[in-house]
JSON list of C-alpha atoms in Angstrom, two decimals:
[
{"chain": "A", "resi": 1, "resn": "MET", "atom": "CA", "xyz": [0.00, 0.00, 0.00]},
{"chain": "A", "resi": 2, "resn": "ALA", "atom": "CA", "xyz": [1.45, 3.37, -1.02]},
{"chain": "A", "resi": 3, "resn": "LEU", "atom": "CA", "xyz": [1.22, 6.51, 1.06]},
{"chain": "A", "resi": 4, "resn": "ARG", "atom": "CA", "xyz": [-0.42, 9.41, -0.75]},
{"chain": "A", "resi": 5, "resn": "ILE", "atom": "CA", "xyz": [-0.43, 13.08, 0.14]},
{"chain": "A", "resi": 6, "resn": "SER", "atom": "CA", "xyz": [-3.75, 14.82, -0.41]},
{"chain": "A", "resi": 7, "resn": "VAL", "atom": "CA", "xyz": [-4.64, 18.47, -0.14]},
{"chain": "A", "resi": 8, "resn": "SER", "atom": "CA", "xyz": [-7.85, 19.40, 1.62]},
{"chain": "A", "resi": 9, "resn": "PRO", "atom": "CA", "xyz": [-9.73, 22.59, 0.82]},
{"chain": "A", "resi": 10, "resn": "SER", "atom": "CA", "xyz": [-8.12, 24.19, 3.85]},
{"chain": "A", "resi": 11, "resn": "ALA", "atom": "CA", "xyz": [-4.73, 23.69, 2.11]},
{"chain": "A", "resi": 12, "resn": "SER", "atom": "CA", "xyz": [-3.30, 21.60, 4.92]},
{"chain": "A", "resi": 13, "resn": "LEU", "atom": "CA", "xyz": [-1.29, 18.49, 4.11]},
{"chain": "A", "resi": 14, "resn": "ARG", "atom": "CA", "xyz": [-2.07, 15.14, 5.62]},
{"chain": "A", "resi": 15, "resn": "GLY", "atom": "CA", "xyz": [-1.05, 11.58, 4.88]},
{"chain": "A", "resi": 16, "resn": "SER", "atom": "CA", "xyz": [-3.63, 9.49, 3.08]},
{"chain": "A", "resi": 17, "resn": "THR", "atom": "CA", "xyz": [-3.80, 6.12, 1.44]},
{"chain": "A", "resi": 18, "resn": "SER", "atom": "CA", "xyz": [-6.44, 7.31, -1.03]},
{"chain": "A", "resi": 19, "resn": "HIS", "atom": "CA", "xyz": [-5.89, 8.84, -4.43]},
{"chain": "A", "resi": 20, "resn": "PRO", "atom": "CA", "xyz": [-5.03, 12.51, -4.48]},
{"chain": "A", "resi": 21, "resn": "SER", "atom": "CA", "xyz": [-7.78, 15.02, -5.05]},
{"chain": "A", "resi": 22, "resn": "PRO", "atom": "CA", "xyz": [-8.37, 16.15, -8.66]},
{"chain": "A", "resi": 23, "resn": "ALA", "atom": "CA", "xyz": [-6.59, 19.44, -7.90]},
{"chain": "A", "resi": 24, "resn": "VAL", "atom": "CA", "xyz": [-3.48, 17.61, -6.74]},
{"chain": "A", "resi": 25, "resn": "ALA", "atom": "CA", "xyz": [-3.72, 15.15, -9.64]},
{"chain": "A", "resi": 26, "resn": "ALA", "atom": "CA", "xyz": [-3.81, 18.04, -12.11]},
{"chain": "A", "resi": 27, "resn": "TRP", "atom": "CA", "xyz": [-0.86, 19.69, -10.38]},
{"chain": "A", "resi": 28, "resn": "CYS", "atom": "CA", "xyz": [1.18, 16.50, -10.24]},
{"chain": "A", "resi": 29, "resn": "PRO", "atom": "CA", "xyz": [-0.13, 14.11, -12.95]},
{"chain": "A", "resi": 30, "resn": "GLN", "atom": "CA", "xyz": [2.68, 11.59, -12.61]},
{"chain": "A", "resi": 31, "resn": "GLN", "atom": "CA", "xyz": [1.38, 10.69, -9.13]},
{"chain": "A", "resi": 32, "resn": "ARG", "atom": "CA", "xyz": [-1.98, 9.40, -10.41]},
{"chain": "A", "resi": 33, "resn": "LEU", "atom": "CA", "xyz": [-1.28, 5.70, -9.99]},
{"chain": "A", "resi": 34, "resn": "LEU", "atom": "CA", "xyz": [-3.59, 2.73, -9.97]},
{"chain": "A", "resi": 35, "resn": "PRO", "atom": "CA", "xyz": [-4.63, 1.78, -6.45]},
{"chain": "A", "resi": 36, "resn": "ALA", "atom": "CA", "xyz": [-2.55, -1.00, -4.96]},
{"chain": "A", "resi": 37, "resn": "ASP", "atom": "CA", "xyz": [-5.70, -3.00, -4.24]},
{"chain": "A", "resi": 38, "resn": "SER", "atom": "CA", "xyz": [-7.02, -2.85, -7.82]},
{"chain": "A", "resi": 39, "resn": "GLY", "atom": "CA", "xyz": [-6.05, -6.45, -8.44]},
{"chain": "A", "resi": 40, "resn": "ARG", "atom": "CA", "xyz": [-3.12, -5.54, -10.69]},
{"chain": "A", "resi": 41, "resn": "ARG", "atom": "CA", "xyz": [0.54, -6.07, -9.95]},
{"chain": "A", "resi": 42, "resn": "THR", "atom": "CA", "xyz": [1.98, -3.14, -8.02]},
{"chain": "A", "resi": 43, "resn": "ALA", "atom": "CA", "xyz": [5.61, -3.75, -8.91]},
{"chain": "A", "resi": 44, "resn": "GLY", "atom": "CA", "xyz": [5.15, -2.53, -12.49]},
{"chain": "A", "resi": 45, "resn": "MET", "atom": "CA", "xyz": [2.75, 0.33, -11.82]},
{"chain": "A", "resi": 46, "resn": "MET", "atom": "CA", "xyz": [2.52, 3.00, -14.48]},
{"chain": "A", "resi": 47, "resn": "SER", "atom": "CA", "xyz": [0.89, 6.36, -14.25]},
{"chain": "A", "resi": 48, "resn": "ARG", "atom": "CA", "xyz": [-2.40, 6.76, -16.06]},
{"chain": "A", "resi": 49, "resn": "ASP", "atom": "CA", "xyz": [-0.77, 9.37, -18.31]},
{"chain": "A", "resi": 50, "resn": "ALA", "atom": "CA", "xyz": [1.95, 6.90, -19.32]},
{"chain": "A", "resi": 51, "resn": "ARG", "atom": "CA", "xyz": [-0.65, 4.25, -20.19]},
{"chain": "A", "resi": 52, "resn": "ARG", "atom": "CA", "xyz": [-2.48, 6.81, -22.33]},
{"chain": "A", "resi": 53, "resn": "GLY", "atom": "CA", "xyz": [0.73, 7.68, -24.18]},
{"chain": "A", "resi": 54, "resn": "ILE", "atom": "CA", "xyz": [0.87, 11.19, -22.74]},
{"chain": "A", "resi": 55, "resn": "ARG", "atom": "CA", "xyz": [4.37, 12.45, -22.13]},
{"chain": "A", "resi": 56, "resn": "VAL", "atom": "CA", "xyz": [5.00, 14.70, -19.18]},
{"chain": "A", "resi": 57, "resn": "SER", "atom": "CA", "xyz": [7.69, 17.28, -19.86]},
{"chain": "A", "resi": 58, "resn": "PRO", "atom": "CA", "xyz": [10.37, 17.43, -17.18]},
{"chain": "A", "resi": 59, "resn": "VAL", "atom": "CA", "xyz": [10.55, 20.62, -15.18]},
{"chain": "A", "resi": 60, "resn": "ARG", "atom": "CA", "xyz": [13.84, 22.43, -15.53]},
{"chain": "A", "resi": 61, "resn": "SER", "atom": "CA", "xyz": [15.59, 22.99, -12.26]},
{"chain": "A", "resi": 62, "resn": "SER", "atom": "CA", "xyz": [16.74, 26.44, -11.26]},
{"chain": "A", "resi": 63, "resn": "LEU", "atom": "CA", "xyz": [20.34, 25.19, -11.51]},
{"chain": "A", "resi": 64, "resn": "GLU", "atom": "CA", "xyz": [19.90, 24.72, -15.27]},
{"chain": "A", "resi": 65, "resn": "MET", "atom": "CA", "xyz": [18.78, 28.34, -15.60]},
{"chain": "A", "resi": 66, "resn": "VAL", "atom": "CA", "xyz": [21.59, 29.99, -13.64]},
{"chain": "A", "resi": 67, "resn": "GLU", "atom": "CA", "xyz": [22.88, 33.23, -15.08]},
{"chain": "A", "resi": 68, "resn": "PRO", "atom": "CA", "xyz": [26.36, 34.52, -14.28]},
{"chain": "A", "resi": 69, "resn": "THR", "atom": "CA", "xyz": [26.50, 38.02, -12.84]},
{"chain": "A", "resi": 70, "resn": "VAL", "atom": "CA", "xyz": [29.16, 40.58, -13.66]},
{"chain": "A", "resi": 71, "resn": "GLY", "atom": "CA", "xyz": [30.13, 43.53, -11.48]},
{"chain": "A", "resi": 72, "resn": "GLN", "atom": "CA", "xyz": [29.80, 41.58, -8.25]},
{"chain": "A", "resi": 73, "resn": "VAL", "atom": "CA", "xyz": [31.07, 38.46, -6.51]},
{"chain": "A", "resi": 74, "resn": "THR", "atom": "CA", "xyz": [28.69, 35.50, -6.60]},
{"chain": "A", "resi": 75, "resn": "GLU", "atom": "CA", "xyz": [28.80, 32.87, -3.86]},
{"chain": "A", "resi": 76, "resn": "VAL", "atom": "CA", "xyz": [28.69, 29.34, -5.32]},
{"chain": "A", "resi": 77, "resn": "ASN", "atom": "CA", "xyz": [28.56, 25.82, -3.94]},
{"chain": "A", "resi": 78, "resn": "LYS", "atom": "CA", "xyz": [29.08, 22.30, -5.24]},
{"chain": "A", "resi": 79, "resn": "ASP", "atom": "CA", "xyz": [25.70, 22.37, -6.99]},
{"chain": "A", "resi": 80, "resn": "THR", "atom": "CA", "xyz": [25.84, 25.81, -8.61]},
{"chain": "A", "resi": 81, "resn": "PHE", "atom": "CA", "xyz": [29.52, 26.12, -9.57]},
{"chain": "A", "resi": 82, "resn": "TRP", "atom": "CA", "xyz": [29.64, 24.18, -12.86]},
{"chain": "A", "resi": 83, "resn": "PRO", "atom": "CA", "xyz": [26.28, 25.43, -14.21]},
{"chain": "A", "resi": 84, "resn": "ILE", "atom": "CA", "xyz": [27.39, 29.03, -13.62]},
{"chain": "A", "resi": 85, "resn": "VAL", "atom": "CA", "xyz": [30.80, 28.42, -15.20]},
{"chain": "A", "resi": 86, "resn": "LYS", "atom": "CA", "xyz": [29.17, 26.85, -18.28]},
{"chain": "A", "resi": 87, "resn": "ALA", "atom": "CA", "xyz": [26.62, 29.67, -18.52]},
{"chain": "A", "resi": 88, "resn": "ALA", "atom": "CA", "xyz": [29.42, 32.25, -18.32]},
{"chain": "A", "resi": 89, "resn": "GLU", "atom": "CA", "xyz": [31.19, 31.04, -21.45]},
{"chain": "A", "resi": 90, "resn": "PRO", "atom": "CA", "xyz": [32.93, 32.63, -23.33]},
{"chain": "A", "resi": 91, "resn": "LYS", "atom": "CA", "xyz": [33.72, 34.99, -20.44]},
{"chain": "A", "resi": 92, "resn": "ILE", "atom": "CA", "xyz": [36.62, 34.42, -18.08]},
{"chain": "A", "resi": 93, "resn": "VAL", "atom": "CA", "xyz": [35.68, 33.17, -14.61]},
{"chain": "A", "resi": 94, "resn": "VAL", "atom": "CA", "xyz": [37.75, 33.90, -11.50]},
{"chain": "A", "resi": 95, "resn": "LEU", "atom": "CA", "xyz": [37.07, 31.69, -8.49]},
{"chain": "A", "resi": 96, "resn": "ASP", "atom": "CA", "xyz": [38.11, 32.64, -4.95]},
{"chain": "A", "resi": 97, "resn": "MET", "atom": "CA", "xyz": [38.39, 29.48, -2.84]},
{"chain": "A", "resi": 98, "resn": "TYR", "atom": "CA", "xyz": [38.34, 30.48, 0.81]},
{"chain": "A", "resi": 99, "resn": "THR", "atom": "CA", "xyz": [37.34, 29.39, 4.32]},
{"chain": "A", "resi": 100, "resn": "GLN", "atom": "CA", "xyz": [35.52, 31.27, 7.05]},
{"chain": "A", "resi": 101, "resn": "TRP", "atom": "CA", "xyz": [38.43, 30.97, 9.49]},
{"chain": "A", "resi": 102, "resn": "CYS", "atom": "CA", "xyz": [41.21, 32.08, 7.10]},
{"chain": "A", "resi": 103, "resn": "GLY", "atom": "CA", "xyz": [42.78, 35.44, 8.00]},
{"chain": "A", "resi": 104, "resn": "PRO", "atom": "CA", "xyz": [44.36, 36.17, 4.59]},
{"chain": "A", "resi": 105, "resn": "CYS", "atom": "CA", "xyz": [41.02, 35.23, 2.94]},
{"chain": "A", "resi": 106, "resn": "LYS", "atom": "CA", "xyz": [39.26, 37.90, 4.99]},
{"chain": "A", "resi": 107, "resn": "ILE", "atom": "CA", "xyz": [41.90, 40.49, 4.11]},
{"chain": "A", "resi": 108, "resn": "ILE", "atom": "CA", "xyz": [41.74, 39.95, 0.34]},
{"chain": "A", "resi": 109, "resn": "ALA", "atom": "CA", "xyz": [37.93, 39.59, 0.11]},
{"chain": "A", "resi": 110, "resn": "PRO", "atom": "CA", "xyz": [37.23, 43.37, -0.22]},
{"chain": "A", "resi": 111, "resn": "LYS", "atom": "CA", "xyz": [39.98, 43.69, -2.84]},
{"chain": "A", "resi": 112, "resn": "PHE", "atom": "CA", "xyz": [38.47, 40.74, -4.75]},
{"chain": "A", "resi": 113, "resn": "LYS", "atom": "CA", "xyz": [35.11, 42.56, -4.69]},
{"chain": "A", "resi": 114, "resn": "GLU", "atom": "CA", "xyz": [36.79, 45.70, -6.07]},
{"chain": "A", "resi": 115, "resn": "LEU", "atom": "CA", "xyz": [38.24, 43.63, -8.93]},
{"chain": "A", "resi": 116, "resn": "SER", "atom": "CA", "xyz": [34.74, 42.37, -9.76]},
{"chain": "A", "resi": 117, "resn": "GLU", "atom": "CA", "xyz": [33.58, 45.98, -10.07]},
{"chain": "A", "resi": 118, "resn": "LYS", "atom": "CA", "xyz": [36.60, 46.90, -12.23]},
{"chain": "A", "resi": 119, "resn": "TYR", "atom": "CA", "xyz": [36.56, 43.94, -14.66]},
{"chain": "A", "resi": 120, "resn": "LEU", "atom": "CA", "xyz": [32.99, 43.92, -15.95]},
{"chain": "A", "resi": 121, "resn": "ASP", "atom": "CA", "xyz": [33.84, 41.39, -18.66]},
{"chain": "A", "resi": 122, "resn": "VAL", "atom": "CA", "xyz": [34.90, 38.78, -16.07]},
{"chain": "A", "resi": 123, "resn": "VAL", "atom": "CA", "xyz": [32.68, 36.68, -13.79]},
{"chain": "A", "resi": 124, "resn": "PHE", "atom": "CA", "xyz": [33.86, 36.55, -10.16]},
{"chain": "A", "resi": 125, "resn": "LEU", "atom": "CA", "xyz": [32.82, 33.64, -7.95]},
{"chain": "A", "resi": 126, "resn": "LYS", "atom": "CA", "xyz": [33.68, 32.58, -4.41]},
{"chain": "A", "resi": 127, "resn": "LEU", "atom": "CA", "xyz": [33.52, 29.10, -2.93]},
{"chain": "A", "resi": 128, "resn": "ASP", "atom": "CA", "xyz": [33.60, 28.38, 0.80]},
{"chain": "A", "resi": 129, "resn": "CYS", "atom": "CA", "xyz": [35.75, 25.25, 1.08]},
{"chain": "A", "resi": 130, "resn": "ASN", "atom": "CA", "xyz": [33.76, 23.79, 3.96]},
{"chain": "A", "resi": 131, "resn": "GLN", "atom": "CA", "xyz": [32.62, 20.18, 4.42]},
{"chain": "A", "resi": 132, "resn": "ASP", "atom": "CA", "xyz": [29.64, 20.67, 2.09]},
{"chain": "A", "resi": 133, "resn": "ASN", "atom": "CA", "xyz": [31.90, 21.74, -0.80]},
{"chain": "A", "resi": 134, "resn": "LYS", "atom": "CA", "xyz": [34.82, 19.43, 0.01]},
{"chain": "A", "resi": 135, "resn": "ALA", "atom": "CA", "xyz": [34.32, 17.26, -3.09]},
{"chain": "A", "resi": 136, "resn": "LEU", "atom": "CA", "xyz": [34.40, 20.26, -5.44]},
{"chain": "A", "resi": 137, "resn": "ALA", "atom": "CA", "xyz": [37.44, 21.73, -3.69]},
{"chain": "A", "resi": 138, "resn": "LYS", "atom": "CA", "xyz": [39.21, 18.40, -4.09]},
{"chain": "A", "resi": 139, "resn": "GLU", "atom": "CA", "xyz": [38.15, 18.18, -7.75]},
{"chain": "A", "resi": 140, "resn": "LEU", "atom": "CA", "xyz": [39.65, 21.62, -8.35]},
{"chain": "A", "resi": 141, "resn": "GLY", "atom": "CA", "xyz": [42.86, 20.61, -6.58]},
{"chain": "A", "resi": 142, "resn": "ILE", "atom": "CA", "xyz": [42.93, 23.08, -3.72]},
{"chain": "A", "resi": 143, "resn": "LYS", "atom": "CA", "xyz": [45.81, 22.72, -1.28]},
{"chain": "A", "resi": 144, "resn": "VAL", "atom": "CA", "xyz": [45.88, 26.10, 0.50]},
{"chain": "A", "resi": 145, "resn": "VAL", "atom": "CA", "xyz": [43.48, 28.98, 1.06]},
{"chain": "A", "resi": 146, "resn": "PRO", "atom": "CA", "xyz": [43.02, 31.39, -0.41]},
{"chain": "A", "resi": 147, "resn": "THR", "atom": "CA", "xyz": [43.43, 29.91, -3.87]},
{"chain": "A", "resi": 148, "resn": "PHE", "atom": "CA", "xyz": [42.24, 31.70, -6.98]},
{"chain": "A", "resi": 149, "resn": "LYS", "atom": "CA", "xyz": [41.43, 29.74, -10.13]},
{"chain": "A", "resi": 150, "resn": "VAL", "atom": "CA", "xyz": [41.07, 31.49, -13.47]},
{"chain": "A", "resi": 151, "resn": "LEU", "atom": "CA", "xyz": [38.87, 29.54, -15.88]},
{"chain": "A", "resi": 152, "resn": "LYS", "atom": "CA", "xyz": [38.35, 29.97, -19.59]},
{"chain": "A", "resi": 153, "resn": "GLY", "atom": "CA", "xyz": [36.07, 27.66, -21.53]},
{"chain": "A", "resi": 154, "resn": "SER", "atom": "CA", "xyz": [35.28, 25.69, -18.33]},
{"chain": "A", "resi": 155, "resn": "LYS", "atom": "CA", "xyz": [38.97, 24.81, -17.91]},
{"chain": "A", "resi": 156, "resn": "VAL", "atom": "CA", "xyz": [41.41, 26.10, -15.29]},
{"chain": "A", "resi": 157, "resn": "VAL", "atom": "CA", "xyz": [44.08, 28.08, -17.11]},
{"chain": "A", "resi": 158, "resn": "LYS", "atom": "CA", "xyz": [45.74, 29.95, -14.21]},
{"chain": "A", "resi": 159, "resn": "GLU", "atom": "CA", "xyz": [46.07, 29.52, -10.46]},
{"chain": "A", "resi": 160, "resn": "VAL", "atom": "CA", "xyz": [47.20, 31.91, -7.76]},
{"chain": "A", "resi": 161, "resn": "THR", "atom": "CA", "xyz": [47.77, 30.61, -4.24]},
{"chain": "A", "resi": 162, "resn": "GLY", "atom": "CA", "xyz": [47.83, 32.96, -1.30]},
{"chain": "A", "resi": 163, "resn": "ALA", "atom": "CA", "xyz": [46.51, 36.49, -0.88]},
{"chain": "A", "resi": 164, "resn": "LYS", "atom": "CA", "xyz": [48.60, 37.90, -3.73]},
{"chain": "A", "resi": 165, "resn": "LEU", "atom": "CA", "xyz": [46.55, 40.63, -5.38]},
{"chain": "A", "resi": 166, "resn": "ASP", "atom": "CA", "xyz": [49.22, 41.62, -7.93]},
{"chain": "A", "resi": 167, "resn": "ASP", "atom": "CA", "xyz": [49.61, 38.00, -9.08]},
{"chain": "A", "resi": 168, "resn": "LEU", "atom": "CA", "xyz": [45.83, 37.67, -9.39]},
{"chain": "A", "resi": 169, "resn": "ILE", "atom": "CA", "xyz": [45.58, 40.82, -11.52]},
{"chain": "A", "resi": 170, "resn": "LEU", "atom": "CA", "xyz": [48.42, 39.56, -13.71]},
{"chain": "A", "resi": 171, "resn": "ALA", "atom": "CA", "xyz": [46.67, 36.19, -14.13]},
{"chain": "A", "resi": 172, "resn": "ILE", "atom": "CA", "xyz": [43.41, 37.92, -15.15]},
{"chain": "A", "resi": 173, "resn": "GLU", "atom": "CA", "xyz": [45.18, 40.25, -17.60]},
{"chain": "A", "resi": 174, "resn": "THR", "atom": "CA", "xyz": [47.21, 37.48, -19.26]},
{"chain": "A", "resi": 175, "resn": "THR", "atom": "CA", "xyz": [44.13, 35.26, -19.59]},
{"chain": "A", "resi": 176, "resn": "LYS", "atom": "CA", "xyz": [42.15, 38.13, -21.13]},
{"chain": "A", "resi": 177, "resn": "SER", "atom": "CA", "xyz": [44.91, 38.81, -23.67]},
{"chain": "A", "resi": 178, "resn": "SER", "atom": "CA", "xyz": [45.31, 35.15, -24.70]}
]
């Protein structure tokens, strides 16, 4: 027996083993399944729409519709980083990989923001290298913080380790000119 969620007229949610109301079925057609006690096998249940040959279009997630922003620093995480980098092409992307407890990271953060306001043709991102983003930080090969990665065409082309503003500016300028 499957658990169903139904919506009452008072808009409160409650667990139910009955079919959803018509309003819920219209909102979420893929959930209109045959009842488990209808005498048919439940292992191979299909939605009524699938049996009718109706295709339900998938809903695009907000991650697929991410737009890069210029003129400011955008905070990213393991889920938003690659979609933003891909959406930014052909622009250059500069990623600041930092931690909350890092002193040099805190010192260079306002200067990084100033760079984002100066280079309006470059996308500036920052990634907190905490436990949630550990896999992405490892994928990008971070060893120390702060680390700045300059990406072009979704590939890392330059790296600056440490709070070295002059080296970061040089990396941005040489990537822009190449």
